[in-house]
Tab-separated table of C-alpha atoms in Angstrom:
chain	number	residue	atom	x	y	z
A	249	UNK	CA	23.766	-24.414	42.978
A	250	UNK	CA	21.111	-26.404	41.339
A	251	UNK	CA	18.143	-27.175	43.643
A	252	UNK	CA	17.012	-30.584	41.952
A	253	UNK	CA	19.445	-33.102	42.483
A	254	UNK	CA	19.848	-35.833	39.974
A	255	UNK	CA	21.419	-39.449	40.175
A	256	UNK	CA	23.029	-40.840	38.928
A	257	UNK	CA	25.181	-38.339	36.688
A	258	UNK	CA	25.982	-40.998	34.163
A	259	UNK	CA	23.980	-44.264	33.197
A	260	UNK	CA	24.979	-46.835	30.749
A	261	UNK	CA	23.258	-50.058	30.494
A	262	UNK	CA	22.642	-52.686	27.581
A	263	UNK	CA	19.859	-53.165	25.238
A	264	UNK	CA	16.965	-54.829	27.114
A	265	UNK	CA	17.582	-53.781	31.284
A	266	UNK	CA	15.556	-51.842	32.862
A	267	UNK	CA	16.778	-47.987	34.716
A	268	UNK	CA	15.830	-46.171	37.182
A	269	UNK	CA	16.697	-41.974	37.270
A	270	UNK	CA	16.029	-40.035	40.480
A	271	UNK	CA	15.320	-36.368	40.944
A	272	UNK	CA	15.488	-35.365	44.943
A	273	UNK	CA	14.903	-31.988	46.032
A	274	UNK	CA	14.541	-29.965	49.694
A	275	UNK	CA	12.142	-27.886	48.032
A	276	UNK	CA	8.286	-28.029	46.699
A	277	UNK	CA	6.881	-27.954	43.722
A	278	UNK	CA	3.488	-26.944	42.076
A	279	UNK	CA	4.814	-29.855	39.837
A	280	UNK	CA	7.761	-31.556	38.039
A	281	UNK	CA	8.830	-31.519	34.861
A	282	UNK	CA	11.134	-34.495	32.752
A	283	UNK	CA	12.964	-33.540	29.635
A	284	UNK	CA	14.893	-35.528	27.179
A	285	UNK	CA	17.756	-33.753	25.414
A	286	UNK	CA	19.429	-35.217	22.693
A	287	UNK	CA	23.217	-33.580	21.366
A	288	UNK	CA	22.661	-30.516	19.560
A	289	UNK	CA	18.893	-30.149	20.376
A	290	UNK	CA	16.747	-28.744	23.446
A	291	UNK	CA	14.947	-29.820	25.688
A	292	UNK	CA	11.502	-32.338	24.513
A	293	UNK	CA	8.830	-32.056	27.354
A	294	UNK	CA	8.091	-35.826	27.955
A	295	UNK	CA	5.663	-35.698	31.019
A	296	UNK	CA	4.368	-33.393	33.700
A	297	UNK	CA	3.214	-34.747	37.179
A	298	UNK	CA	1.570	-32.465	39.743
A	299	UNK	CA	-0.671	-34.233	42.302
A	300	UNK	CA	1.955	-35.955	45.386
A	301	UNK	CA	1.979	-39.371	44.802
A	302	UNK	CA	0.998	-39.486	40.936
A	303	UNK	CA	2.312	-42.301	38.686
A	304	UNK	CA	2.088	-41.414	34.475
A	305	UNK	CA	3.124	-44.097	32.243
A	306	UNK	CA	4.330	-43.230	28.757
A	307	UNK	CA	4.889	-46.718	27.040
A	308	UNK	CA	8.224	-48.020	28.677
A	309	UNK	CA	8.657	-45.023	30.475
A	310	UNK	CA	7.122	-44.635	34.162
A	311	UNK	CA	7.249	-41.452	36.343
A	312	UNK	CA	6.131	-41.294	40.004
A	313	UNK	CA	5.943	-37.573	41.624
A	314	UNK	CA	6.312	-38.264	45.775
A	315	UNK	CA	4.000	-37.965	47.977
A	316	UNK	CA	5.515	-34.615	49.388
A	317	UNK	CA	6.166	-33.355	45.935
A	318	UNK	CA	9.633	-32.325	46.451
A	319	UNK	CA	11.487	-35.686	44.598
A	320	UNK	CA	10.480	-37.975	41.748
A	321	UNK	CA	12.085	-40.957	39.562
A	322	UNK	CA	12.083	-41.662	35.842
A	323	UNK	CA	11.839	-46.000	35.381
A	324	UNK	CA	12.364	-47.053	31.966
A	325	UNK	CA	11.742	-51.024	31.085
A	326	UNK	CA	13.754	-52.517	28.523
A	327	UNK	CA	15.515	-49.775	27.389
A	328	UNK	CA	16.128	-49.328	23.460
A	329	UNK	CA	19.184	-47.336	22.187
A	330	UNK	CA	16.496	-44.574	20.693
A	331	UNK	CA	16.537	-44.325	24.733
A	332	UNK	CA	19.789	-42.420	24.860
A	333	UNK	CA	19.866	-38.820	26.020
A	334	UNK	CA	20.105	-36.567	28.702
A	335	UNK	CA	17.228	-36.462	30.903
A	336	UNK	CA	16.625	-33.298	32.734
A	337	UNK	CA	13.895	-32.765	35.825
A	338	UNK	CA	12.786	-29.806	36.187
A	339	UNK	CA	10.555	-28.483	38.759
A	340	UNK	CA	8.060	-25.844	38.558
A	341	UNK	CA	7.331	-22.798	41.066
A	342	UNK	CA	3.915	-20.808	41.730
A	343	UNK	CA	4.976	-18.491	38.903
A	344	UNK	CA	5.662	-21.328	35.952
A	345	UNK	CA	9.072	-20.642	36.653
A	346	UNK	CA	11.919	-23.611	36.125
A	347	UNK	CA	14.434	-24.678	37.660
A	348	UNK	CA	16.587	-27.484	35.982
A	349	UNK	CA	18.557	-30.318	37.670
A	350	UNK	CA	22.120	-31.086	35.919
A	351	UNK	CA	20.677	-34.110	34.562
A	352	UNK	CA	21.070	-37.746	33.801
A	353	UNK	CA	23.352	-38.858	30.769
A	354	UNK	CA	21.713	-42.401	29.826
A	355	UNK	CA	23.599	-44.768	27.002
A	356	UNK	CA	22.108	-47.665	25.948
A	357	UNK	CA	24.032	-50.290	23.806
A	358	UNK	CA	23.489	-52.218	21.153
B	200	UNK	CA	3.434	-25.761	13.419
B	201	UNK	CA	6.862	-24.543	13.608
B	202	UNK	CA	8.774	-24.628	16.173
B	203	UNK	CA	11.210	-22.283	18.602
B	204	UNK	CA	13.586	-20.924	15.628
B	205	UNK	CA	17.557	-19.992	16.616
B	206	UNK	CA	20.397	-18.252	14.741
B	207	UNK	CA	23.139	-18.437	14.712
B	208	UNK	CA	23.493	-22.853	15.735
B	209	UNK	CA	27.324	-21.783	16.507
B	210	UNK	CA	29.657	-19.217	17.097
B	211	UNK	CA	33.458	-18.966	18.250
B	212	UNK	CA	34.654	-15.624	19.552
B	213	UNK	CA	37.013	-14.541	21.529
B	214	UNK	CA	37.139	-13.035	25.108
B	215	UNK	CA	35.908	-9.153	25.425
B	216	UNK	CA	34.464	-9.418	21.536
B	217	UNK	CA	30.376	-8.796	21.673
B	218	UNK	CA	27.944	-11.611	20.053
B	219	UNK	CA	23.820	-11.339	19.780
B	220	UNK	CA	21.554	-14.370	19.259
B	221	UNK	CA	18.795	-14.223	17.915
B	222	UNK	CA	15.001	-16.135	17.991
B	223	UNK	CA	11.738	-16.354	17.151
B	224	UNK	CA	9.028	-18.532	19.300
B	225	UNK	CA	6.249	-19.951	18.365
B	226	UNK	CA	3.095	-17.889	16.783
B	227	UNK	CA	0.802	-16.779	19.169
B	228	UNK	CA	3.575	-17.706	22.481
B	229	UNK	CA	3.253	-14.553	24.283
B	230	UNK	CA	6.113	-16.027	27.443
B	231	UNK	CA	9.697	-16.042	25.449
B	232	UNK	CA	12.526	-17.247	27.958
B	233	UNK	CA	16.491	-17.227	27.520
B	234	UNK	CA	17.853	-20.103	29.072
B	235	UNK	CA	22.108	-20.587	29.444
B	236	UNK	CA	22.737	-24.191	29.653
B	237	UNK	CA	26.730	-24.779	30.553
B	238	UNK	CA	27.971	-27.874	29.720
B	239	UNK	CA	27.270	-30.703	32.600
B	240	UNK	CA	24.538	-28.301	33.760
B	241	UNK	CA	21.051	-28.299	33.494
B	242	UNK	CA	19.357	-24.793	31.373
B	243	UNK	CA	19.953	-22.006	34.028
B	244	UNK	CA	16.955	-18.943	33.212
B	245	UNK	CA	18.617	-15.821	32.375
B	246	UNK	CA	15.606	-13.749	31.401
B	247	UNK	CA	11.589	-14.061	31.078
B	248	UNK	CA	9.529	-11.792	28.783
B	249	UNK	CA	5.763	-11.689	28.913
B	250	UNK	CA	4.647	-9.973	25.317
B	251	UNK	CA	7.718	-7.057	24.538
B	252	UNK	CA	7.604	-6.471	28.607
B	253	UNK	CA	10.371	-8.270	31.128
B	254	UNK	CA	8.633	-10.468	34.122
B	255	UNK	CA	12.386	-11.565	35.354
B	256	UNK	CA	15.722	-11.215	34.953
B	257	UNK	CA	17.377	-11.891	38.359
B	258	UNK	CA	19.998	-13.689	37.041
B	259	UNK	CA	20.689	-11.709	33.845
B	260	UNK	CA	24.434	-10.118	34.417
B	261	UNK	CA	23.498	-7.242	33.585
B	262	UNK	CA	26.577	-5.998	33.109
B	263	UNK	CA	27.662	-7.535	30.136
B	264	UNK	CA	24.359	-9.243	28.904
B	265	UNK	CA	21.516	-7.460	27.612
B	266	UNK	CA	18.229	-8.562	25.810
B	267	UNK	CA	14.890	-7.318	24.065
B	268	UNK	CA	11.891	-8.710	21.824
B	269	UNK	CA	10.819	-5.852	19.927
B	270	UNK	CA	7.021	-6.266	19.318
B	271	UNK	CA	6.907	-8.737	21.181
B	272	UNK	CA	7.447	-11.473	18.668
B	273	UNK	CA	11.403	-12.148	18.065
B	274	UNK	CA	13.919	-11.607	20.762
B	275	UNK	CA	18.127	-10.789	20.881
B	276	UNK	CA	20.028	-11.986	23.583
B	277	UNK	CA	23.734	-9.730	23.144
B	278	UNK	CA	26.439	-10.149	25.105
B	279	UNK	CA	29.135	-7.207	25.168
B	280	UNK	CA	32.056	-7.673	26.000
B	281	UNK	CA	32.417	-11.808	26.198
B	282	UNK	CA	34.155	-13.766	28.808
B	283	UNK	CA	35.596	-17.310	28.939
B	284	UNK	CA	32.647	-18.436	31.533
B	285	UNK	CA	30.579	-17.569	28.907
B	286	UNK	CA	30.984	-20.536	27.020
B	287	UNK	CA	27.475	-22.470	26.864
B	288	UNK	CA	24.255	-23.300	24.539
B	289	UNK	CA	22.094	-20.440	24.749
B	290	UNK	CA	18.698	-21.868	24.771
B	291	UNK	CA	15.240	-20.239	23.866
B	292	UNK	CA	11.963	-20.924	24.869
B	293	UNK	CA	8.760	-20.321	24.035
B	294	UNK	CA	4.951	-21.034	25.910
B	295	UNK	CA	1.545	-19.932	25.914
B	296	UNK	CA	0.423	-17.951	29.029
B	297	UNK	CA	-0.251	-19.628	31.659
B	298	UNK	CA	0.281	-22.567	30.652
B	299	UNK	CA	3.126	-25.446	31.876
B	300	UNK	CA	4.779	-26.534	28.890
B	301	UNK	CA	7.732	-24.710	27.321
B	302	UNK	CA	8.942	-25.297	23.674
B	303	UNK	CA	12.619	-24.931	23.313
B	304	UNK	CA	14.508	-24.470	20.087
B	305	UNK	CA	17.901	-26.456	18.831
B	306	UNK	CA	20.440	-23.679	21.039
B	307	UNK	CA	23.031	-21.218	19.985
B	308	UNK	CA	26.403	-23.339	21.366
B	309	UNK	CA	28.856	-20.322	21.814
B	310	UNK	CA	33.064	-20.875	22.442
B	311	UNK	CA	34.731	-18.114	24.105
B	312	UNK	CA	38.292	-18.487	23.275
C-alpha cells in the first residue's frame, strides 16, 4: 500500500499544452520530494519543498507543497517531448526516510 | 563526480536459484539504501545502512534476502533462493548524512522465470 497517491497514472498530451500531476496523501511530511525517471535509469531529484504552502519554479516546471503538507502538484507549461518520464513524489519522514508514490507516466508528442 | 555505480544492469534467473547485486555510492556518502522498485510501483526501501552498520530493514524479507557493505563503502544485496514476485529493478542509493537528497544509480532489472 503506497501512502502517496498519484494521479493520474498515465498522461499523454501534445507538444505545447500545459499538465498538471498531483500527489495526495493522509499523512505529513517534513517535506516532499519529485523525481523524474526515465526507462532504464533511477530516479533524478528535481525539487524539494518543505515549508506548507511553498511554490518552487524550475523553468517550465512549477511545484506547490499544501498548506497542510500532506499533498502537492507538479504543473508543467508547454511541455517538450525531453518532458517524458515517470514522475515519482516522494515524501520524506522525521528520519530522511522515503516513501515513494507509484508515479505518473507522462508522454509528450511530437 | 561519479555517480551511484550498479552491476550487474540485468539478470534472468529462474525461481529458487540465488542472485547478489552489487554497488558502490558515491565517495564520501556514508547513508547507502536498497530500494526494490516493481514495475507500476514506485521504489519500495528494503534496507538503510549508515557507514558498514544497518539503521533499517523492516521490510527486508529476511528470509530469503540478505545484505552487507563491508567497510562501509560498497554494498551486496543477495537473494537466496529467488521467487517469481521477485521480479523488479533493484535500485541503490546513496546520500550524505543528514542531508535530503539521495543519488540513485541506473538499477539492477532482475526476471525471475
Amino acid at each position: 500500500t503506497q501512502l502517496l497517491e498519484q494521479s493520474p497514472q498515465f498522461l499523454s498530451i501534445q507538444e505545447g499544452e500545459n499538465l498538471t500531476v498531483y500527489c495526495n496523501s493522509s499523512s505529513v511530511f517534513s517535506s516532499l520530494q519529485w523525481y523524474r525517471q526515465e526507462p532504464g535509469e533511477g530516479p533524478v531529484l528535481l525539487v524539494t519543498v518543505v515549508t506548507g504552502g511553498e511554490v518552487k519554479k524550475l523553468k517550465r516546471l512549477t511545484f506547490q507543497f499544501g498548506d497542510a503538507r500532506k499533498d502537492s502538484s507538479l504543473h508543467i507549461t508547454a511541455a517538450q517531448p525531453g518532458d517524458t518520464g515517470l514522475y515519482l513524489c516522494a515524501g520524506e519522514s522525521d528520519d530522511y526516510k522515503l516513501s515513494f508514490g507509484a508515479g505518473t507516466t507522462v508522454t509528450v508528442r511530437a | 563526480e561519479a555517480g551511484v555505480a550498479q552491476s550487474p544492469r540485468y539478470k534472468i534467473i529462474e525461481k529458487r536459484q540465488s542472485v547478489a547485486f552489487w554497488c558502490n555510492p558515491i565517495s564520501g556518502h556514508a547513508t547507502l539504501y536498497w530500494y526494490q522498485q516493481i514495475l507500476g510501483q514506485g521504489p519500495k526501501l528494503l534496507i538503510q545502512f549508515q557507514n558498514n552498520g544497518v539503521v533499517d530493514d523492516s521490510q527486508l524479507p529476511k528470509d530469503r534476502f540478505s545484505a552487507e557493505r563491508l567497510k562501509g563503502v560498497d554494498s551486496t544485496l543477495k537473494i537466496q533462493p529467488a521467487k517469481l514476485e521477485d521480479s523488479a529493478v533493484y535500485l541503490c542509493a546513496s546520500s550524505l548524512t543528514g542531508y535530503r537528497e539521495q543519488f540513485f544509480g541506473p538499477g539492477t532489472r532482475l526476471t525471475v522465470l
